[in-house]
Structures are given as structure tokens and as C-alpha cells.
JSON list of C-alpha atoms in Angstrom, two decimals:
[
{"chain": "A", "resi": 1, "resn": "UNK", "atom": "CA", "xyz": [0.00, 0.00, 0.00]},
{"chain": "A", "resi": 2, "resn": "UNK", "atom": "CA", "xyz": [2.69, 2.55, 0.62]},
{"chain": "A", "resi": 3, "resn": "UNK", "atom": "CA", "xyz": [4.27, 1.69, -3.17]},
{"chain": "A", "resi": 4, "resn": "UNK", "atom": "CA", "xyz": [1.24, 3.19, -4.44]},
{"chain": "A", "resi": 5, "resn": "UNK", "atom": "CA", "xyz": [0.85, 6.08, -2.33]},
{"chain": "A", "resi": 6, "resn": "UNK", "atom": "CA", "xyz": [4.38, 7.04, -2.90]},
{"chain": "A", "resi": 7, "resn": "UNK", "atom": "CA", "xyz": [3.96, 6.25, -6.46]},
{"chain": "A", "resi": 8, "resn": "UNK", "atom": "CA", "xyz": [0.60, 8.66, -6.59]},
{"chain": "A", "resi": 9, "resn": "UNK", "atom": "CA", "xyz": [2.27, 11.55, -4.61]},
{"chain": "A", "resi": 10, "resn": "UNK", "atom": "CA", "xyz": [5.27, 10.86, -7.62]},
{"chain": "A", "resi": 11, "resn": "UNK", "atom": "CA", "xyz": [2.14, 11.40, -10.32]},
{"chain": "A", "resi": 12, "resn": "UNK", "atom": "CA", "xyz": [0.07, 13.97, -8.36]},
{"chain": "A", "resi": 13, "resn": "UNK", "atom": "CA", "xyz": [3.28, 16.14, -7.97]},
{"chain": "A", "resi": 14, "resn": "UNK", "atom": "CA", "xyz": [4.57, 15.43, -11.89]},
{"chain": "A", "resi": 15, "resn": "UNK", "atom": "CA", "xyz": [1.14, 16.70, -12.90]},
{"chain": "A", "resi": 16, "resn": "UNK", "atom": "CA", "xyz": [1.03, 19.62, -10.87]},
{"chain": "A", "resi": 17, "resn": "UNK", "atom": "CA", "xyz": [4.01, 21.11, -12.20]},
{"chain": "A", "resi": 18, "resn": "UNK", "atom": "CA", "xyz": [3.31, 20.47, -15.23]},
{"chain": "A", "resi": 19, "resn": "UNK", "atom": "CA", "xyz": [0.36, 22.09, -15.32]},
{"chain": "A", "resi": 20, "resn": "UNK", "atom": "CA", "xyz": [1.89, 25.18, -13.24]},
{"chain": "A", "resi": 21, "resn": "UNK", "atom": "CA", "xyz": [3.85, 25.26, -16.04]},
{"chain": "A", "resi": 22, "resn": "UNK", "atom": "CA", "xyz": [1.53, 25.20, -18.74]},
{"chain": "A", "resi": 23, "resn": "UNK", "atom": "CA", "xyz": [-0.84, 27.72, -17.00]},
{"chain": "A", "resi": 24, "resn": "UNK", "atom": "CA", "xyz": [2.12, 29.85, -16.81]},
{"chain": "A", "resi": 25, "resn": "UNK", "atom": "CA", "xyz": [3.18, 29.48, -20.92]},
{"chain": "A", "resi": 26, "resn": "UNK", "atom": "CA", "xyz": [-0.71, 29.69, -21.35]},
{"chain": "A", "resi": 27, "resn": "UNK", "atom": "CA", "xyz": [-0.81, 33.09, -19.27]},
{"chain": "A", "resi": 28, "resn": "UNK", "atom": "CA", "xyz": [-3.26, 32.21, -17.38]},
{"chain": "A", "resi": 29, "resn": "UNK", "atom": "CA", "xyz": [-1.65, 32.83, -14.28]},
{"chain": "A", "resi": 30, "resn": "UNK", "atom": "CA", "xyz": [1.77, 34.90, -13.69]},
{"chain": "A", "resi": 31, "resn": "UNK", "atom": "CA", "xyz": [4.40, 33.71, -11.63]},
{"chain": "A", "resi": 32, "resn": "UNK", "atom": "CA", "xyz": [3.45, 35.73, -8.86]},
{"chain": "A", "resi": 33, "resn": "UNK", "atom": "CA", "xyz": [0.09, 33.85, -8.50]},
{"chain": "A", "resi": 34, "resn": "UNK", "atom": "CA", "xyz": [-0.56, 31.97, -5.29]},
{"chain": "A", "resi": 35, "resn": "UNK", "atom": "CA", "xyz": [-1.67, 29.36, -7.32]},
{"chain": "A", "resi": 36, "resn": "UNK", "atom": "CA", "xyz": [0.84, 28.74, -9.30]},
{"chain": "A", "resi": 37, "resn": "UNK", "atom": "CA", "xyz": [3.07, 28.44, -6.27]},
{"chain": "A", "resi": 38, "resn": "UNK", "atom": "CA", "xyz": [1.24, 26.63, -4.41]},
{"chain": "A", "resi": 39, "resn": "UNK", "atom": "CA", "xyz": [1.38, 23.83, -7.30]},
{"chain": "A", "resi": 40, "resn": "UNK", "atom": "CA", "xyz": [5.22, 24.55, -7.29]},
{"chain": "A", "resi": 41, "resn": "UNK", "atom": "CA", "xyz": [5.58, 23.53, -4.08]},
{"chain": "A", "resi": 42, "resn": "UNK", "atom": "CA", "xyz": [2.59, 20.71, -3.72]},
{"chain": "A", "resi": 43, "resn": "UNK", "atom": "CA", "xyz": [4.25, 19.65, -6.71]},
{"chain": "A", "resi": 44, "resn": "UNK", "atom": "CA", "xyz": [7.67, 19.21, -5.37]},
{"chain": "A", "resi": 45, "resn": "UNK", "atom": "CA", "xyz": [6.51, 17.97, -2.07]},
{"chain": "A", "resi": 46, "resn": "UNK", "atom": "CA", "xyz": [5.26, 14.93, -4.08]},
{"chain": "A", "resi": 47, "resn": "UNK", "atom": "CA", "xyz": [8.19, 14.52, -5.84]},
{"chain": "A", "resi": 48, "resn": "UNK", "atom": "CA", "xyz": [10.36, 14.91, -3.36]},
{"chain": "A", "resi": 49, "resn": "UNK", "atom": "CA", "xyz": [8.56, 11.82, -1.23]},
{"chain": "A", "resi": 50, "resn": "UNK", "atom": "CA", "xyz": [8.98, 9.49, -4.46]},
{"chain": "A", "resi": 51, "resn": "UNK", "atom": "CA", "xyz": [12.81, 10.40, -5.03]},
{"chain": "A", "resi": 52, "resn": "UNK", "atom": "CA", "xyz": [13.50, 9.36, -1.80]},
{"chain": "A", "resi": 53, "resn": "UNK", "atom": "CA", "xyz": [11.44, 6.55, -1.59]},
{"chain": "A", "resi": 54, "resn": "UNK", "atom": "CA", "xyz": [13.18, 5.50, -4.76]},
{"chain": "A", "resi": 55, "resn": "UNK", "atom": "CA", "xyz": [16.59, 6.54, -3.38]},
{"chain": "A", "resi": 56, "resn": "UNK", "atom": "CA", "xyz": [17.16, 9.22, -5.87]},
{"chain": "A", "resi": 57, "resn": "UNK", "atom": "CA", "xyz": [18.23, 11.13, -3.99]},
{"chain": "A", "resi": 58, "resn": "UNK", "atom": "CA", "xyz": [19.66, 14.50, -5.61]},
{"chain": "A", "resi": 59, "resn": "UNK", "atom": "CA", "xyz": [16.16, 14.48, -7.88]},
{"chain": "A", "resi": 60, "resn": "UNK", "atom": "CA", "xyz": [14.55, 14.83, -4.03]},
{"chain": "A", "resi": 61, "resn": "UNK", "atom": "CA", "xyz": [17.43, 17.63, -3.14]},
{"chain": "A", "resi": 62, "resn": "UNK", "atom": "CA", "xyz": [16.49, 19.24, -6.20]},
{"chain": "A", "resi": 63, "resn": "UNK", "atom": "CA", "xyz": [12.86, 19.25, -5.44]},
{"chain": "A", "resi": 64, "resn": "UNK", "atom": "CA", "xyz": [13.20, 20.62, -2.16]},
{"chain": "A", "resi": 65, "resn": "UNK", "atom": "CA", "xyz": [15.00, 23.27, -3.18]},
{"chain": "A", "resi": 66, "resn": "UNK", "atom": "CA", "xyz": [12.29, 24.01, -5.71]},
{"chain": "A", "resi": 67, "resn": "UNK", "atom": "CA", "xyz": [9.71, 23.54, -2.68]},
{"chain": "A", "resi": 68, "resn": "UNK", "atom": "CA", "xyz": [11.82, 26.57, -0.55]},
{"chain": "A", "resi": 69, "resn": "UNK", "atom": "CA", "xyz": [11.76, 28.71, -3.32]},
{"chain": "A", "resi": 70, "resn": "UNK", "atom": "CA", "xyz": [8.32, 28.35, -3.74]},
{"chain": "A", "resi": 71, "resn": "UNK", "atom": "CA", "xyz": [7.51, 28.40, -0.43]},
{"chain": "A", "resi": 72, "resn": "UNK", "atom": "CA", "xyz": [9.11, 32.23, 0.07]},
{"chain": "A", "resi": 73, "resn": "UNK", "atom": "CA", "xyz": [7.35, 33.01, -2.81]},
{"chain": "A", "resi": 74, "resn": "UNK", "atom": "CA", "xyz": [4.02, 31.71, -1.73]},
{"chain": "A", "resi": 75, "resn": "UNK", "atom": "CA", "xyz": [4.86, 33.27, 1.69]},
{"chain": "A", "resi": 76, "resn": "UNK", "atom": "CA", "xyz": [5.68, 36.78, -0.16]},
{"chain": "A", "resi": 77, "resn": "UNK", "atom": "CA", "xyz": [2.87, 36.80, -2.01]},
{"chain": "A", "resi": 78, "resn": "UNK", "atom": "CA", "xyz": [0.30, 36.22, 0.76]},
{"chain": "A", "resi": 79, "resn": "UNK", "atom": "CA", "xyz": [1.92, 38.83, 2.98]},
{"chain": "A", "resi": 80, "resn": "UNK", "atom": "CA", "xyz": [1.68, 41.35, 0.27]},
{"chain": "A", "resi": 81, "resn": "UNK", "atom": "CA", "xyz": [-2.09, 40.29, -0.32]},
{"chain": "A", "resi": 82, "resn": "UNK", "atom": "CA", "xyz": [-1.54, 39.88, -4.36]},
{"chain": "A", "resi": 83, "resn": "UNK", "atom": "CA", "xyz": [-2.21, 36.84, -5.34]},
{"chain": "A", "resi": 84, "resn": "UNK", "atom": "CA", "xyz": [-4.09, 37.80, -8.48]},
{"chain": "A", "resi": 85, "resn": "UNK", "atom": "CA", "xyz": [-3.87, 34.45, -10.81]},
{"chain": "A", "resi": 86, "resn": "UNK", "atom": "CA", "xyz": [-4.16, 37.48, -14.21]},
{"chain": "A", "resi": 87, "resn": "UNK", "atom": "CA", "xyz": [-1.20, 38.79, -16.17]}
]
């Protein structure tokens, strides 16, 4: 049972950046949107549980990383009150 939850959070956090990403190219949102940090860093959270389930382990150093940078931007926006998802 934990194979597949550590292989959903791997999926789950593959597809959210991904499709932070694409929103982003799409300009849909801007990269000062709470949402699309908040994917960032759900995103990386799940891939960061699968790399080191899997023992890949600089993939996991990478993503949390990724996760602290999105987390001060998350945190940034949020103080500031902007987190219009517009360009």
C-alpha cells in the first residue's frame, strides 16, 4: 500500500508542475500567482517523497529546493495580499 501512495504523490506532484507550467506558458496565471506556487511547491513535495522513496536522492534535493523557493514566494505573495492568478 505505501508503493502506491508514494507512487501517486510521484504522479500527483509530476502533474502539478506540469500544469503550473503550462498555465504559466498559457498566461493564465503569472508567476506571482498563489496558485501557481502553491502547485510549485505541492508539486515538489510529491516529488520529493517518491525520489526518496526511490533513493534518488539529488532528484529529491532538487525538489526541495524548488519547494523553498516556492515556499518564500508563496509566503511573499500572501503577505503582500496579491495573489491575483491574471497577467
Amino acid at each position: 500500500m505505501t508503493e502506491v501512495l508514494v507512487e501517486i504523490a510521484g504522479w500527483v506532484g509530476a502533474l502539478l508542475i506540469l500544469g503550473a507550467y503550462a498555465l504559466l506558458t498559457a498566461e493564465r496565471v503569472t508567476s506571482r500567482s498563489a496558485l501557481y506556487q502553491g502547485m510549485n511547491v505541492v508539486g515538489a513535495a510529491g516529488f520529493i517523497i517518491n525520489g526518496w522513496w526511490h533513493g534518488a536522492i539529488p532528484s529529491a534535493a532538487l525538489n526541495v529546493i524548488w519547494m523553498l523557493i516556492g515556499v518564500v514566494a508563496l509566503w511573499r505573495i500572501l503577505r503582500r495580499g496579491s495573489s491575483t492568478s491574471a497577467t
